[in-house]
PDB file of C-alpha atoms in Angstrom:
ATOM      1  CA  PRO A   1      -0.026  -0.024  -0.015  1.00 52.00           C
ATOM      2  CA  ALA A   2       2.773   2.364   0.840  1.00 50.00           C
ATOM      3  CA  ALA A   3       4.579   1.813  -2.433  1.00 51.00           C
ATOM      4  CA  ALA A   4       1.262   2.222  -4.380  1.00 52.00           C
ATOM      5  CA  ALA A   5       0.673   5.526  -2.514  1.00 49.00           C
ATOM      6  CA  ALA A   6       4.114   6.811  -3.286  1.00 52.00           C
ATOM      7  CA  ALA A   7       3.839   5.846  -7.105  1.00 55.00           C
ATOM      8  CA  PRO A   8       1.912   9.091  -8.133  1.00 61.00           C
ATOM      9  CA  ALA A   9       4.402  11.257  -6.357  1.00 55.00           C
ATOM     10  CA  THR A  10       7.266   9.438  -7.973  1.00 64.00           C
ATOM     11  CA  ALA A  11       5.704   9.870 -11.467  1.00 61.00           C
ATOM     12  CA  LEU A  12       5.020  13.465 -10.799  1.00 58.00           C
ATOM     13  CA  SER A  13       8.583  14.004  -9.747  1.00 59.00           C
ATOM     14  CA  SER A  14       9.954  12.312 -12.843  1.00 62.00           C
ATOM     15  CA  MET A  15       7.778  14.539 -15.110  1.00 64.00           C
ATOM     16  CA  LEU A  16       8.978  17.694 -13.403  1.00 67.00           C
ATOM     17  CA  GLU A  17      12.626  16.591 -13.629  1.00 70.00           C
ATOM     18  CA  PRO A  18      13.275  18.075 -17.067  1.00 68.00           C
ATOM     19  CA  PHE A  19      12.049  21.472 -15.939  1.00 71.00           C
ATOM     20  CA  ARG A  20      14.256  21.336 -12.953  1.00 75.00           C
ATOM     21  CA  ALA A  21      17.189  20.585 -15.200  1.00 76.00           C
ATOM     22  CA  MET A  22      16.574  23.495 -17.519  1.00 81.00           C
ATOM     23  CA  PRO A  23      18.411  26.172 -15.423  1.00 84.00           C
ATOM     24  CA  THR A  24      21.488  23.955 -15.205  1.00 84.00           C
ATOM     25  CA  LEU A  25      21.555  23.509 -18.982  1.00 87.00           C
ATOM     26  CA  LEU A  26      20.812  27.129 -19.820  1.00 86.00           C
ATOM     27  CA  ARG A  27      23.676  28.296 -17.393  1.00 88.00           C
ATOM     28  CA  SER A  28      26.200  26.383 -19.426  1.00 89.00           C
ATOM     29  CA  ARG A  29      27.654  28.678 -21.974  1.00 89.00           C
ATOM     30  CA  ALA A  30      28.667  25.872 -24.316  1.00 90.00           C
ATOM     31  CA  PHE A  31      25.115  24.447 -24.433  1.00 91.00           C
ATOM     32  CA  SER A  32      23.509  27.899 -24.700  1.00 92.00           C
ATOM     33  CA  MET A  33      25.749  28.827 -27.691  1.00 92.00           C
ATOM     34  CA  ILE A  34      25.242  25.593 -29.598  1.00 92.00           C
ATOM     35  CA  VAL A  35      21.386  25.703 -29.139  1.00 93.00           C
ATOM     36  CA  LEU A  36      21.331  29.432 -30.175  1.00 94.00           C
ATOM     37  CA  GLN A  37      23.454  28.548 -33.196  1.00 93.00           C
ATOM     38  CA  THR A  38      20.860  26.044 -34.363  1.00 92.00           C
ATOM     39  CA  ALA A  39      18.064  28.505 -33.716  1.00 94.00           C
ATOM     40  CA  PHE A  40      19.816  31.203 -35.862  1.00 95.00           C
ATOM     41  CA  THR A  41      20.466  28.756 -38.565  1.00 92.00           C
ATOM     42  CA  SER A  42      16.738  27.842 -38.722  1.00 91.00           C
ATOM     43  CA  THR A  43      15.902  31.413 -39.379  1.00 93.00           C
ATOM     44  CA  ILE A  44      17.791  31.444 -42.668  1.00 91.00           C
ATOM     45  CA  PHE A  45      15.407  28.770 -44.184  1.00 89.00           C
ATOM     46  CA  PHE A  46      12.137  29.949 -42.642  1.00 90.00           C
ATOM     47  CA  ALA A  47      12.799  33.700 -43.513  1.00 91.00           C
ATOM     48  CA  PHE A  48      13.086  32.632 -47.135  1.00 89.00           C
ATOM     49  CA  ILE A  49       9.982  30.515 -47.317  1.00 88.00           C
ATOM     50  CA  SER A  50       8.140  33.386 -45.654  1.00 89.00           C
ATOM     51  CA  GLY A  51       9.190  35.936 -48.256  1.00 89.00           C
ATOM     52  CA  ALA A  52       9.760  33.951 -51.360  1.00 89.00           C
ATOM     53  CA  PRO A  53       6.025  33.257 -52.231  1.00 89.00           C
ATOM     54  CA  TYR A  54       5.438  37.044 -52.225  1.00 89.00           C
ATOM     55  CA  VAL A  55       8.511  37.599 -54.355  1.00 90.00           C
ATOM     56  CA  MET A  56       7.527  35.024 -56.851  1.00 91.00           C
ATOM     57  CA  ALA A  57       3.958  36.017 -57.115  1.00 89.00           C
ATOM     58  CA  HIS A  58       3.935  39.812 -56.843  1.00 88.00           C
ATOM     59  CA  MET A  59       7.435  40.840 -57.968  1.00 89.00           C
ATOM     60  CA  LEU A  60       8.353  38.147 -60.576  1.00 91.00           C
ATOM     61  CA  GLN A  61       4.550  37.514 -61.540  1.00 91.00           C
ATOM     62  CA  ARG A  62       5.032  33.690 -61.527  1.00 92.00           C
ATOM     63  CA  PRO A  63       2.253  31.220 -60.826  1.00 91.00           C
ATOM     64  CA  PRO A  64       2.103  29.046 -57.744  1.00 87.00           C
ATOM     65  CA  SER A  65       3.004  25.941 -59.768  1.00 89.00           C
ATOM     66  CA  GLU A  66       6.374  27.448 -60.707  1.00 91.00           C
ATOM     67  CA  TYR A  67       7.214  28.164 -57.081  1.00 90.00           C
ATOM     68  CA  GLY A  68       6.521  24.525 -56.225  1.00 89.00           C
ATOM     69  CA  PHE A  69       8.775  23.440 -59.191  1.00 91.00           C
ATOM     70  CA  TYR A  70      11.673  25.452 -57.959  1.00 91.00           C
ATOM     71  CA  PHE A  71      11.303  24.549 -54.282  1.00 89.00           C
ATOM     72  CA  VAL A  72      11.876  20.918 -54.868  1.00 88.00           C
ATOM     73  CA  PRO A  73      15.686  21.191 -55.288  1.00 87.00           C
ATOM     74  CA  VAL A  74      15.810  23.131 -52.117  1.00 86.00           C
ATOM     75  CA  SER A  75      14.496  20.182 -50.201  1.00 84.00           C
ATOM     76  CA  GLY A  76      17.118  18.063 -51.903  1.00 89.00           C
ATOM     77  CA  GLY A  77      19.770  20.458 -50.742  1.00 90.00           C
ATOM     78  CA  GLY A  78      18.873  19.969 -47.098  1.00 89.00           C
ATOM     79  CA  MET A  79      18.862  16.236 -47.614  1.00 90.00           C
ATOM     80  CA  ALA A  80      22.352  16.419 -49.224  1.00 92.00           C
ATOM     81  CA  GLY A  81      23.536  18.345 -46.173  1.00 90.00           C
ATOM     82  CA  ASN A  82      22.310  15.687 -43.827  1.00 89.00           C
ATOM     83  CA  LEU A  83      24.080  13.024 -45.821  1.00 90.00           C
ATOM     84  CA  LEU A  84      27.330  15.027 -45.999  1.00 88.00           C
ATOM     85  CA  ALA A  85      27.173  15.524 -42.272  1.00 86.00           C
ATOM     86  CA  LEU A  86      26.749  11.795 -41.736  1.00 84.00           C
ATOM     87  CA  ARG A  87      29.563  10.969 -44.240  1.00 85.00           C
ATOM     88  CA  PHE A  88      32.119  13.259 -42.718  1.00 82.00           C
ATOM     89  CA  ALA A  89      31.116  12.826 -39.087  1.00 80.00           C
ATOM     90  CA  HIS A  90      34.177  10.830 -38.221  1.00 83.00           C
ATOM     91  CA  LEU A  91      36.692  12.621 -40.415  1.00 85.00           C
ATOM     92  CA  VAL A  92      36.093  16.402 -39.297  1.00 83.00           C
ATOM     93  CA  ALA A  93      36.060  17.834 -35.869  1.00 83.00           C
ATOM     94  CA  PRO A  94      32.526  18.722 -34.447  1.00 81.00           C
ATOM     95  CA  ARG A  95      33.220  22.570 -34.292  1.00 84.00           C
ATOM     96  CA  ARG A  96      34.873  22.572 -37.658  1.00 87.00           C
ATOM     97  CA  ARG A  97      31.727  20.827 -39.131  1.00 87.00           C
ATOM     98  CA  LEU A  98      29.475  23.375 -37.616  1.00 90.00           C
ATOM     99  CA  THR A  99      31.618  26.284 -38.888  1.00 91.00           C
ATOM    100  CA  ILE A 100      31.665  24.993 -42.432  1.00 91.00           C
ATOM    101  CA  GLY A 101      28.015  24.311 -42.388  1.00 91.00           C
ATOM    102  CA  ALA A 102      27.200  27.738 -41.057  1.00 93.00           C
ATOM    103  CA  LEU A 103      29.453  29.520 -43.666  1.00 93.00           C
ATOM    104  CA  VAL A 104      27.739  27.549 -46.572  1.00 93.00           C
ATOM    105  CA  ALA A 105      24.412  28.446 -45.067  1.00 93.00           C
ATOM    106  CA  LEU A 106      25.225  32.169 -44.970  1.00 93.00           C
ATOM    107  CA  SER A 107      26.538  31.897 -48.530  1.00 93.00           C
ATOM    108  CA  GLY A 108      22.876  31.563 -49.868  1.00 92.00           C
ATOM    109  CA  PRO A 109      21.711  35.071 -48.656  1.00 92.00           C
ATOM    110  CA  VAL A 110      24.985  36.561 -49.594  1.00 94.00           C
ATOM    111  CA  LEU A 111      24.850  35.225 -53.129  1.00 93.00           C
ATOM    112  CA  LEU A 112      21.127  36.404 -53.517  1.00 92.00           C
ATOM    113  CA  ALA A 113      22.086  39.870 -52.305  1.00 93.00           C
ATOM    114  CA  LEU A 114      24.602  40.088 -55.003  1.00 94.00           C
ATOM    115  CA  VAL A 115      21.871  38.952 -57.561  1.00 93.00           C
ATOM    116  CA  VAL A 116      19.498  41.636 -56.303  1.00 92.00           C
ATOM    117  CA  LEU A 117      22.247  44.378 -56.451  1.00 93.00           C
ATOM    118  CA  LEU A 118      22.939  43.417 -60.075  1.00 93.00           C
ATOM    119  CA  ASP A 119      19.253  43.657 -60.824  1.00 91.00           C
ATOM    120  CA  ARG A 120      19.300  40.082 -62.311  1.00 92.00           C
ATOM    121  CA  LEU A 121      16.505  38.522 -60.129  1.00 92.00           C
ATOM    122  CA  THR A 122      14.812  35.575 -61.821  1.00 92.00           C
ATOM    123  CA  PRO A 123      13.083  32.538 -60.311  1.00 92.00           C
ATOM    124  CA  LEU A 124      16.222  30.434 -60.939  1.00 93.00           C
ATOM    125  CA  LEU A 125      18.458  32.936 -59.333  1.00 92.00           C
ATOM    126  CA  LEU A 126      16.078  33.380 -56.356  1.00 92.00           C
ATOM    127  CA  PHE A 127      16.135  29.658 -55.593  1.00 93.00           C
ATOM    128  CA  LEU A 128      19.602  28.574 -56.581  1.00 92.00           C
ATOM    129  CA  PRO A 129      21.351  30.470 -53.747  1.00 91.00           C
ATOM    130  CA  LEU A 130      18.853  28.892 -51.389  1.00 89.00           C
ATOM    131  CA  PHE A 131      19.812  25.477 -52.662  1.00 91.00           C
ATOM    132  CA  PHE A 132      23.498  25.983 -51.596  1.00 89.00           C
ATOM    133  CA  GLY A 133      22.420  27.504 -48.329  1.00 90.00           C
ATOM    134  CA  SER A 134      20.106  24.610 -47.594  1.00 91.00           C
ATOM    135  CA  ILE A 135      23.045  22.312 -48.001  1.00 93.00           C
ATOM    136  CA  GLY A 136      24.748  24.201 -45.146  1.00 92.00           C
ATOM    137  CA  SER A 137      21.734  24.245 -42.993  1.00 91.00           C
ATOM    138  CA  GLY A 138      21.143  20.562 -43.486  1.00 90.00           C
ATOM    139  CA  ALA A 139      24.785  19.926 -42.378  1.00 90.00           C
ATOM    140  CA  VAL A 140      24.549  22.107 -39.307  1.00 90.00           C
ATOM    141  CA  MET A 141      21.384  20.758 -37.806  1.00 89.00           C
ATOM    142  CA  PRO A 142      22.258  17.171 -36.982  1.00 87.00           C
ATOM    143  CA  ASN A 143      25.698  18.114 -35.998  1.00 87.00           C
ATOM    144  CA  ALA A 144      24.417  20.865 -33.567  1.00 88.00           C
ATOM    145  CA  GLN A 145      21.691  18.599 -32.146  1.00 86.00           C
ATOM    146  CA  ALA A 146      24.326  15.972 -31.261  1.00 86.00           C
ATOM    147  CA  ALA A 147      26.672  18.566 -29.875  1.00 88.00           C
ATOM    148  CA  ALA A 148      24.015  20.097 -27.686  1.00 88.00           C
ATOM    149  CA  ILE A 149      22.962  16.643 -26.363  1.00 88.00           C
ATOM    150  CA  ASN A 150      26.715  15.710 -25.705  1.00 88.00           C
ATOM    151  CA  VAL A 151      27.236  18.752 -23.406  1.00 87.00           C
ATOM    152  CA  PHE A 152      24.898  17.047 -20.887  1.00 87.00           C
ATOM    153  CA  PRO A 153      24.509  13.547 -21.931  1.00 87.00           C
ATOM    154  CA  ASP A 154      22.519  12.598 -18.893  1.00 85.00           C
ATOM    155  CA  ARG A 155      20.043  15.373 -19.799  1.00 85.00           C
ATOM    156  CA  ALA A 156      19.502  14.333 -23.457  1.00 85.00           C
ATOM    157  CA  GLY A 157      15.705  14.630 -23.404  1.00 83.00           C
ATOM    158  CA  THR A 158      15.635  18.113 -21.868  1.00 85.00           C
ATOM    159  CA  ALA A 159      18.606  19.326 -24.131  1.00 89.00           C
ATOM    160  CA  SER A 160      16.778  17.996 -27.256  1.00 87.00           C
ATOM    161  CA  GLY A 161      13.511  19.576 -26.215  1.00 87.00           C
ATOM    162  CA  ILE A 162      15.172  23.137 -25.501  1.00 89.00           C
ATOM    163  CA  THR A 163      16.951  22.948 -28.855  1.00 91.00           C
ATOM    164  CA  GLY A 164      13.733  22.067 -30.716  1.00 90.00           C
ATOM    165  CA  PHE A 165      11.720  24.779 -28.860  1.00 90.00           C
ATOM    166  CA  LEU A 166      14.134  27.568 -29.635  1.00 92.00           C
ATOM    167  CA  GLN A 167      14.412  26.603 -33.277  1.00 92.00           C
ATOM    168  CA  LEU A 168      10.601  27.026 -33.625  1.00 92.00           C
ATOM    169  CA  VAL A 169      10.590  30.298 -31.654  1.00 94.00           C
ATOM    170  CA  PHE A 170      13.255  31.881 -33.802  1.00 95.00           C
ATOM    171  CA  ALA A 171      11.809  30.513 -37.022  1.00 92.00           C
ATOM    172  CA  ALA A 172       8.344  31.860 -36.026  1.00 92.00           C
ATOM    173  CA  GLY A 173       9.945  35.300 -35.026  1.00 93.00           C
ATOM    174  CA  ALA A 174      11.802  35.506 -38.504  1.00 92.00           C
ATOM    175  CA  SER A 175       8.618  34.631 -40.336  1.00 90.00           C
ATOM    176  CA  GLN A 176       6.702  37.334 -38.534  1.00 90.00           C
ATOM    177  CA  LEU A 177       9.355  39.906 -39.175  1.00 91.00           C
ATOM    178  CA  VAL A 178       9.469  39.061 -42.844  1.00 91.00           C
ATOM    179  CA  GLY A 179       5.734  39.268 -43.072  1.00 86.00           C
ATOM    180  CA  VAL A 180       5.552  42.652 -41.395  1.00 86.00           C
ATOM    181  CA  PHE A 181       8.431  44.414 -43.302  1.00 85.00           C
ATOM    182  CA  THR A 182       8.203  42.974 -46.751  1.00 78.00           C
ATOM    183  CA  GLY A 183       6.893  45.333 -49.208  1.00 76.00           C
ATOM    184  CA  ASP A 184       7.655  45.719 -52.902  1.00 79.00           C
ATOM    185  CA  SER A 185      11.298  44.451 -52.044  1.00 83.00           C
ATOM    186  CA  VAL A 186      13.160  41.333 -51.301  1.00 87.00           C
ATOM    187  CA  TRP A 187      15.616  43.013 -48.833  1.00 89.00           C
ATOM    188  CA  PRO A 188      13.671  42.419 -45.618  1.00 89.00           C
ATOM    189  CA  THR A 189      13.932  38.643 -46.309  1.00 89.00           C
ATOM    190  CA  LEU A 190      17.499  39.014 -47.168  1.00 91.00           C
ATOM    191  CA  THR A 191      18.278  41.070 -44.137  1.00 91.00           C
ATOM    192  CA  CYS A 192      16.591  38.598 -41.828  1.00 92.00           C
ATOM    193  CA  ARG A 193      18.374  35.580 -43.501  1.00 91.00           C
ATOM    194  CA  ARG A 194      21.889  37.265 -43.235  1.00 92.00           C
ATOM    195  CA  GLY A 195      21.109  38.168 -39.552  1.00 93.00           C
ATOM    196  CA  GLY A 196      20.455  34.458 -39.005  1.00 93.00           C
ATOM    197  CA  GLY A 197      23.703  33.467 -40.590  1.00 93.00           C
ATOM    198  CA  VAL A 198      25.838  36.106 -38.891  1.00 95.00           C
ATOM    199  CA  GLY A 199      24.299  35.191 -35.454  1.00 95.00           C
ATOM    200  CA  SER A 200      24.986  31.438 -36.052  1.00 94.00           C
ATOM    201  CA  LEU A 201      28.640  32.257 -36.712  1.00 94.00           C
ATOM    202  CA  ALA A 202      28.761  34.573 -33.650  1.00 94.00           C
ATOM    203  CA  CYS A 203      27.449  31.777 -31.429  1.00 93.00           C
ATOM    204  CA  LEU A 204      30.141  29.452 -32.665  1.00 91.00           C
ATOM    205  CA  TYR A 205      32.837  32.144 -31.974  1.00 90.00           C
ATOM    206  CA  MET A 206      31.584  32.694 -28.372  1.00 90.00           C
ATOM    207  CA  LEU A 207      31.790  29.052 -27.418  1.00 84.00           C
ATOM    208  CA  PRO A 208      34.014  28.513 -24.353  1.00 79.00           C
ATOM    209  CA  HIS A 209      37.712  28.339 -25.325  1.00 63.00           C
ATOM    210  CA  PRO A 210      38.396  24.708 -24.409  1.00 54.00           C
ATOM    211  CA  ALA A 211      35.642  23.555 -26.714  1.00 47.00           C
ATOM    212  CA  ARG A 212      36.734  25.896 -29.430  1.00 46.00           C
ATOM    213  CA  ALA A 213      40.281  24.871 -29.202  1.00 41.00           C
ATOM    214  CA  SER A 214      39.845  21.129 -28.948  1.00 41.00           C
ATOM    215  CA  GLY A 215      36.881  20.919 -31.445  1.00 44.00           C
ATOM    216  CA  ALA A 216      35.198  18.510 -28.854  1.00 47.00           C
ATOM    217  CA  TRP A 217      32.076  18.828 -26.837  1.00 51.00           C
ATOM    218  CA  PRO A 218      33.032  17.420 -23.387  1.00 47.00           C
ATOM    219  CA  ALA A 219      30.328  16.731 -20.883  1.00 48.00           C
ATOM    220  CA  ALA A 220      29.740  19.995 -18.906  1.00 47.00           C
ATOM    221  CA  ALA A 221      30.725  20.080 -15.253  1.00 40.00           C
ATOM    222  CA  ALA A 222      28.441  20.861 -12.394  1.00 37.00           C
ATOM    223  CA  PRO A 223      28.973  23.977 -10.449  1.00 34.00           C
ATOM    224  CA  ASP A 224      31.081  22.321  -7.926  1.00 34.00           C
ATOM    225  CA  GLY A 225      33.351  21.031 -10.585  1.00 34.00           C
ATOM    226  CA  ALA A 226      32.115  17.517 -10.654  1.00 34.00           C
ATOM    227  CA  VAL A 227      30.561  16.025 -14.001  1.00 37.00           C
ATOM    228  CA  ALA A 228      26.932  16.521 -13.881  1.00 40.00           C
ATOM    229  CA  THR A 229      25.321  13.242 -13.514  1.00 38.00           C
ATOM    230  CA  ALA A 230      22.652  13.524 -10.827  1.00 37.00           C
ATOM    231  CA  GLY A 231      19.208  12.627 -11.949  1.00 42.00           C
ATOM    232  CA  THR A 232      18.603  11.888 -15.630  1.00 47.00           C
ATOM    233  CA  ASP A 233      15.549  12.794 -17.763  1.00 52.00           C
ATOM    234  CA  ASN A 234      14.498   9.068 -17.966  1.00 45.00           C
ATOM    235  CA  ALA A 235      15.267   8.020 -14.426  1.00 42.00           C
ATOM    236  CA  PRO A 236      12.990   8.676 -11.412  1.00 40.00           C
ATOM    237  CA  ALA A 237      14.053  11.321  -8.990  1.00 38.00           C
ATOM    238  CA  ARG A 238      15.590   9.957  -5.748  1.00 40.00           C
ATOM    239  CA  ASN A 239      14.240  10.898  -2.514  1.00 39.00           C
ATOM    240  CA  GLY A 240      16.314  12.265   0.340  1.00 36.00           C
TER     241      GLY A 240
END
């Protein structure tokens, strides 16, 4: 009877454990910078898909079917980036993989800005830079997700949840900004995308020096210097 009575309290404690772990994760500079890097990277893609339909329909006077036709290779670019990340996972250091992916992702809006400045905007030249940028974004996301989880391996569930949540928040914010400021110009979309790329690189630069120097993502230490191992996302909390 006593064990049966304690079961609901134990279940509730286990459910609340990820929320109790959040402050520890967010206080870690390594974890915060990696998570923010993924969030900024997500804005590059979502800012584009928020503004591109307006550009195609109202500025380039193209039908929706043509937008769908050009968007297919963009999805292929993201898949290619995922495959490249998997292929070179054991050959390139984690931080170097993230840096290369972030630079390639930033190349998309930079190339598109050059096209706009030269007044050569066409549907092909609108989507081709995004194709290259999506390769970089596709390479960043799985590597960054793994890096964020590896900082606190015993808090993998909470780390993954925070990472996904911030990606969606930043993506939604970027989409809203593009919707509010887009007029008869592609520059609001470009500005938001370039801001995401620059923010992604800035987060990598602000990683703690040991992680940047070694290229590895060691498990974070608890405030007292011991490796954080107390209480996992999947294990029930211990009483006492």
